[in-house]
Coordinates of C-alpha atoms in Angstrom, one line a residue:
M1273 CA 107.2 108.3 120.3
S1274 CA 103.8 109.3 118.9
L1275 CA 101.1 110.8 121.0
K1276 CA 98.9 107.8 120.1
I1277 CA 101.4 105.4 121.8
H1278 CA 101.5 107.7 124.9
M1279 CA 97.7 107.8 125.1
T1280 CA 97.3 104.1 124.5
K1281 CA 99.7 103.3 127.5
F1282 CA 98.0 105.8 129.7
L1283 CA 94.5 104.6 128.9
A1284 CA 95.5 101.0 129.3
G1285 CA 96.7 101.6 132.8
F1286 CA 93.8 103.9 133.6
G1287 CA 91.2 101.5 132.2
N1288 CA 92.7 98.2 133.6
A1289 CA 93.4 96.7 130.3
E1290 CA 95.2 93.9 132.1
K1291 CA 92.0 93.0 134.1
Q1292 CA 89.9 93.2 130.9
L1293 CA 92.2 90.7 129.1
K1294 CA 92.2 88.4 132.2
A1295 CA 88.4 88.3 132.1
E1296 CA 88.3 87.6 128.4
L1297 CA 90.8 84.8 128.8
M1298 CA 89.0 83.2 131.7
S1299 CA 85.8 83.1 129.7
P1300 CA 86.6 83.5 126.0
S1301 CA 83.6 84.4 123.7
R1302 CA 82.7 82.5 120.6
G1303 CA 80.7 83.2 117.5
G1304 CA 81.8 86.8 117.0
N1305 CA 84.4 86.4 114.3
V1306 CA 84.4 89.5 112.0
I1307 CA 86.9 88.2 109.5
D1308 CA 84.3 87.5 106.8
R1309 CA 83.4 88.6 103.3
D1310 CA 81.0 91.2 104.4
H1311 CA 83.5 93.2 106.4
F1312 CA 86.3 93.6 103.9
N1313 CA 87.0 96.6 101.7
K1314 CA 85.0 96.4 98.4
K1315 CA 88.4 96.4 96.6
I1316 CA 89.2 93.1 98.2
R1317 CA 88.4 89.7 96.6
V1318 CA 87.6 87.2 99.4
K1319 CA 87.7 83.4 99.1
E1320 CA 86.1 81.6 102.2
W1321 CA 87.0 77.9 102.8
S1322 CA 86.9 75.3 105.3
V1323 CA 89.4 72.6 106.4
D1324 CA 88.8 70.0 109.1
G1325 CA 85.5 71.8 109.9
F1326 CA 87.3 75.1 110.6
G1327 CA 87.1 78.1 108.3
G1328 CA 89.4 80.7 106.9
V1329 CA 89.8 83.3 104.3
T1330 CA 92.2 84.0 101.4
I1331 CA 92.1 87.6 100.0
N1332 CA 93.8 89.6 97.4
G1333 CA 93.4 93.0 95.6
S1334 CA 92.8 93.6 91.9
Y1335 CA 96.5 93.3 91.0
T1336 CA 98.2 90.3 92.8
S1337 CA 101.7 88.9 92.8
Q1338 CA 102.6 85.4 93.6
K1339 CA 103.6 86.4 97.1
H1340 CA 101.3 84.9 99.7
I1341 CA 101.2 85.6 103.5
L1342 CA 99.9 83.0 106.0
M1343 CA 98.7 85.3 108.7
L1344 CA 98.4 83.8 112.2
P1345 CA 96.5 86.1 114.6
G1346 CA 97.4 86.4 118.3
G1347 CA 95.0 86.1 121.2
A1348 CA 96.8 83.8 123.7
Y1349 CA 95.6 80.7 121.6
S1350 CA 92.1 81.4 123.0
L1351 CA 90.5 84.6 121.5
E1352 CA 88.9 85.0 118.1
P1353 CA 90.7 87.4 115.7
S1354 CA 89.5 91.0 116.0
R1355 CA 88.7 93.4 113.1
R1356 CA 92.2 94.8 113.4
Y1357 CA 93.5 91.6 111.6
L1358 CA 91.1 92.3 108.7
E1359 CA 92.7 95.8 108.4
L1360 CA 96.2 94.3 108.6
S1361 CA 95.5 91.8 105.9
E1362 CA 94.1 94.5 103.7
Y1363 CA 97.2 96.5 104.1
F1364 CA 99.3 93.7 102.5
A1365 CA 96.7 92.9 99.9
L1366 CA 96.0 96.5 98.7
S1367 CA 99.3 98.3 99.3
H1368 CA 101.7 95.5 98.3
Q1369 CA 99.6 93.2 96.0
M1370 CA 100.1 90.2 98.2
K1371 CA 97.6 87.3 98.8
V1372 CA 96.8 86.8 102.5
T1373 CA 95.3 83.8 104.1
I1374 CA 93.9 83.9 107.6
P1375 CA 93.1 80.5 109.1
F1376 CA 90.6 80.3 111.9
C1377 CA 92.6 78.0 114.1
P1378 CA 90.9 75.8 116.8
L1379 CA 91.0 77.7 120.0
S1380 CA 91.8 76.8 123.6
P1381 CA 90.3 75.6 126.0
E1382 CA 88.1 73.6 123.6
Y1383 CA 91.2 72.4 121.7
T1384 CA 94.9 72.0 122.4
S1385 CA 98.2 72.5 120.6
I1386 CA 98.2 69.0 118.9
E1387 CA 94.9 69.7 117.2
V1388 CA 95.9 73.3 116.3
H1389 CA 99.1 72.0 114.6
Q1390 CA 97.3 69.2 112.8
Y1391 CA 94.8 71.8 111.4
L1392 CA 97.5 74.3 110.4
L1393 CA 99.5 71.5 108.6
H1394 CA 96.3 70.6 106.7
V1395 CA 95.6 74.2 105.8
Y1396 CA 99.2 74.9 104.6
S1397 CA 99.3 71.6 102.7
H1398 CA 96.1 72.7 100.9
L1399 CA 97.4 76.2 100.2
V1400 CA 100.7 75.0 98.6
K1401 CA 98.7 72.6 96.3
E1402 CA 96.1 75.2 95.3
Y1403 CA 98.6 78.0 94.7
K1404 CA 101.5 76.1 93.2
E1405 CA 103.1 79.2 91.8
D1406 CA 103.1 81.2 95.0
Q1407 CA 105.9 82.0 97.3
F1408 CA 104.7 81.8 100.9
F1409 CA 105.6 84.0 103.9
F1410 CA 104.5 83.5 107.5
W1411 CA 103.3 86.4 109.7
G1412 CA 102.2 86.1 113.3
D1413 CA 101.8 88.2 116.4
F1414 CA 101.8 87.3 120.2
S1415 CA 100.6 83.6 120.2
G1416 CA 100.3 83.6 116.5
G1417 CA 104.0 84.4 116.4
G1418 CA 104.8 81.5 118.7
L1419 CA 102.6 79.3 116.5
A1420 CA 104.4 80.5 113.4
L1421 CA 107.8 79.6 114.9
S1422 CA 106.6 76.3 116.2
F1423 CA 105.1 75.4 112.8
L1424 CA 108.4 76.2 111.0
Q1425 CA 110.1 73.6 113.1
Q1426 CA 107.3 71.2 112.3
L1427 CA 107.6 71.8 108.6
R1428 CA 111.4 71.5 108.6
D1429 CA 111.1 68.0 110.2
I1430 CA 108.4 66.9 107.8
K1431 CA 110.7 67.8 104.9
N1432 CA 108.1 67.1 102.0
I1433 CA 106.3 70.4 102.2
P1434 CA 107.9 73.7 101.0
M1435 CA 109.2 76.0 103.8
P1436 CA 108.1 79.7 103.6
V1437 CA 110.6 82.2 102.0
K1438 CA 110.6 84.4 105.1
T1439 CA 108.8 84.7 108.4
A1440 CA 108.0 87.9 110.5
V1441 CA 106.7 87.7 114.0
I1442 CA 105.7 90.4 116.5
S1443 CA 106.0 90.0 120.3
P1444 CA 106.0 86.1 119.8
W1445 CA 105.1 83.9 122.8
L1446 CA 108.3 81.7 122.8
D1447 CA 108.0 79.9 126.2
I1448 CA 104.5 78.9 127.3
T1449 CA 105.6 78.9 130.9
L1450 CA 106.7 82.5 131.1
D1451 CA 109.2 81.4 133.8
N1452 CA 112.1 83.5 132.6
P1453 CA 113.1 85.5 135.8
L1454 CA 113.5 88.6 133.8
I1455 CA 109.9 88.6 133.0
K1456 CA 109.1 89.9 136.5
I1457 CA 111.3 92.9 135.8
A1458 CA 109.7 93.5 132.4
K1459 CA 106.2 93.2 134.0
K1460 CA 106.8 96.4 135.7
A1461 CA 106.4 98.3 132.5
D1462 CA 103.8 96.0 130.8
V1463 CA 100.4 97.2 131.5
F1464 CA 98.6 94.9 129.1
L1465 CA 99.3 91.2 129.9
P1466 CA 98.2 89.2 133.0
V1467 CA 101.1 86.9 133.6
E1468 CA 99.5 84.5 135.9
T1469 CA 96.3 84.2 133.7
L1470 CA 98.6 83.5 130.7
K1471 CA 100.3 80.8 132.5
E1472 CA 97.0 79.1 133.2
T1473 CA 96.0 79.7 129.6
G1474 CA 99.2 78.1 128.4
I1475 CA 98.6 75.0 130.5
R1476 CA 95.2 74.5 128.9
Y1477 CA 96.6 75.1 125.4
R1478 CA 99.6 72.6 125.7
G1479 CA 97.2 69.8 126.7
A1480 CA 99.2 66.5 127.0
L1481 CA 102.4 68.1 125.7
A1482 CA 105.3 69.0 128.0
S1483 CA 105.8 72.7 128.6
D1484 CA 109.2 72.6 126.7
H1485 CA 107.7 70.9 123.7
P1486 CA 108.5 73.0 120.5
F1487 CA 104.8 72.8 119.6
V1488 CA 104.1 75.1 122.5
S1489 CA 107.4 76.6 123.5
P1490 CA 109.3 77.0 120.2
I1491 CA 112.3 78.6 122.0
Y1492 CA 113.3 75.0 123.2
G1493 CA 113.2 73.5 119.7
D1494 CA 115.9 73.1 117.1
W1495 CA 116.5 76.5 115.4
D1496 CA 118.7 75.3 112.6
N1497 CA 117.5 75.4 109.0
L1498 CA 114.4 77.6 109.6
G1499 CA 115.2 80.2 106.9
K1500 CA 114.9 83.9 107.3
I1501 CA 113.1 85.3 110.4
L1502 CA 112.4 88.9 111.3
M1503 CA 111.3 89.2 115.0
F1504 CA 110.0 92.3 116.9
S1505 CA 109.3 93.0 120.5
G1506 CA 108.9 96.2 122.6
T1507 CA 111.0 97.3 125.6
E1508 CA 107.8 97.4 127.6
D1509 CA 106.7 93.8 126.7
I1510 CA 106.9 90.7 128.9
M1511 CA 107.7 88.7 125.7
A1512 CA 111.0 90.7 125.3
P1513 CA 113.2 88.7 127.8
D1514 CA 112.6 85.4 125.8
C1515 CA 113.0 87.3 122.5
E1516 CA 116.4 88.5 123.7
L1517 CA 117.3 85.0 124.8
L1518 CA 116.5 83.7 121.4
A1519 CA 118.4 86.5 119.7
E1520 CA 121.5 85.5 121.6
K1521 CA 121.5 82.2 119.7
A1522 CA 121.4 83.9 116.3
G1523 CA 125.1 83.8 115.6
S1524 CA 125.4 80.1 116.2
L1525 CA 122.4 79.0 114.1
K1526 CA 122.9 77.1 110.9
G1527 CA 120.6 77.7 108.0
T1528 CA 118.6 80.2 110.0
E1529 CA 119.0 84.1 109.7
L1530 CA 117.3 85.7 112.6
I1531 CA 117.0 89.5 112.7
Y1532 CA 115.7 91.0 116.0
K1533 CA 114.3 94.5 116.2
K1534 CA 113.4 96.0 119.7
G1535 CA 111.1 98.9 119.7
A1536 CA 112.2 101.5 122.3
G1537 CA 109.2 102.4 124.5
M1538 CA 106.8 100.2 122.6
F1539 CA 104.4 97.9 124.5
H1540 CA 103.3 94.3 123.7
N1541 CA 102.1 93.8 120.2
W1542 CA 101.8 97.5 119.3
I1543 CA 100.9 96.4 115.7
L1544 CA 97.3 96.2 116.9
I1545 CA 97.3 100.0 117.4
P1546 CA 96.9 102.2 114.2
C1547 CA 99.7 104.7 114.7
R1548 CA 103.0 106.0 113.2
E1549 CA 105.0 103.3 114.8
T1550 CA 102.8 100.6 113.6
D1551 CA 102.9 102.0 110.0
A1552 CA 106.7 101.9 110.1
T1553 CA 106.7 98.4 111.4
L1554 CA 104.3 97.2 108.7
E1555 CA 106.4 98.9 106.1
L1556 CA 109.5 97.2 107.4
I1557 CA 107.9 93.8 107.3
A1558 CA 106.6 94.4 103.7
S1559 CA 110.1 95.6 102.6
Y1560 CA 111.6 92.4 104.2
F1561 CA 109.0 90.2 102.4
L1562 CA 109.5 91.9 99.1
D1563 CA 113.3 92.4 99.3
Q1564 CA 113.0 96.1 99.1
G1565 CA 116.0 97.7 100.9
D1566 CA 118.0 96.8 104.0
I1567 CA 116.3 95.8 107.3

């Protein structure tokens, strides 16, 4: 394990990262989105767009393939994407010549899951029409990972819109209730996520839907015929128990190939920390998307 990971865990505990996130979720800020044309690397080409009154960006480098990632940032369905997602999108665009689209999804508590799914369906429908030759891939972390897996089920049921070629998710939020009893054990090691505050956030996000509706808790949905999925969690991650529960179903699924990778000593959503372990995870995801070597 790298020194950066050790230091991040130490500083998170020392600096009360959990309390900071709790405060942000109780009063999420607005208007500070940094994912815009002015903040990208000069080598990046940026197209800004709007769907249903909500914006987004599609980026690519100078030499672009027809592989296209729909990137769904985390943030407990409530927080605006940080600059880190700009860096992550640049990695795929510049290092692997992929297009990357980041939609600015409606956020809770102003909006609920039904409105988020409606917006995302309109965004994706627009993308597949505008980029007819592209192969699409879904990427999501934390709540973005949960949304990606929920949206897969929605697309499968609609049937008239192309499914993505592959999906990769990191520390996905699979059950909005966080009621898995093993989460209490996992919480002893997770110094980042405030469980009770997340439960309240989940209630606001689900709105009129039941807590076991696949739009908000994809683990309860139908997992057949969702294609190829690569899923990560850390051993020090409260999302790990539900990821393990889902992974147990992998052998019985039809039309779905689920690969689960568990990072030893890794905390929730480590992908947001620039470090050796994150570099390795990104390379693994890129190789998975580009069919380069075994996973």
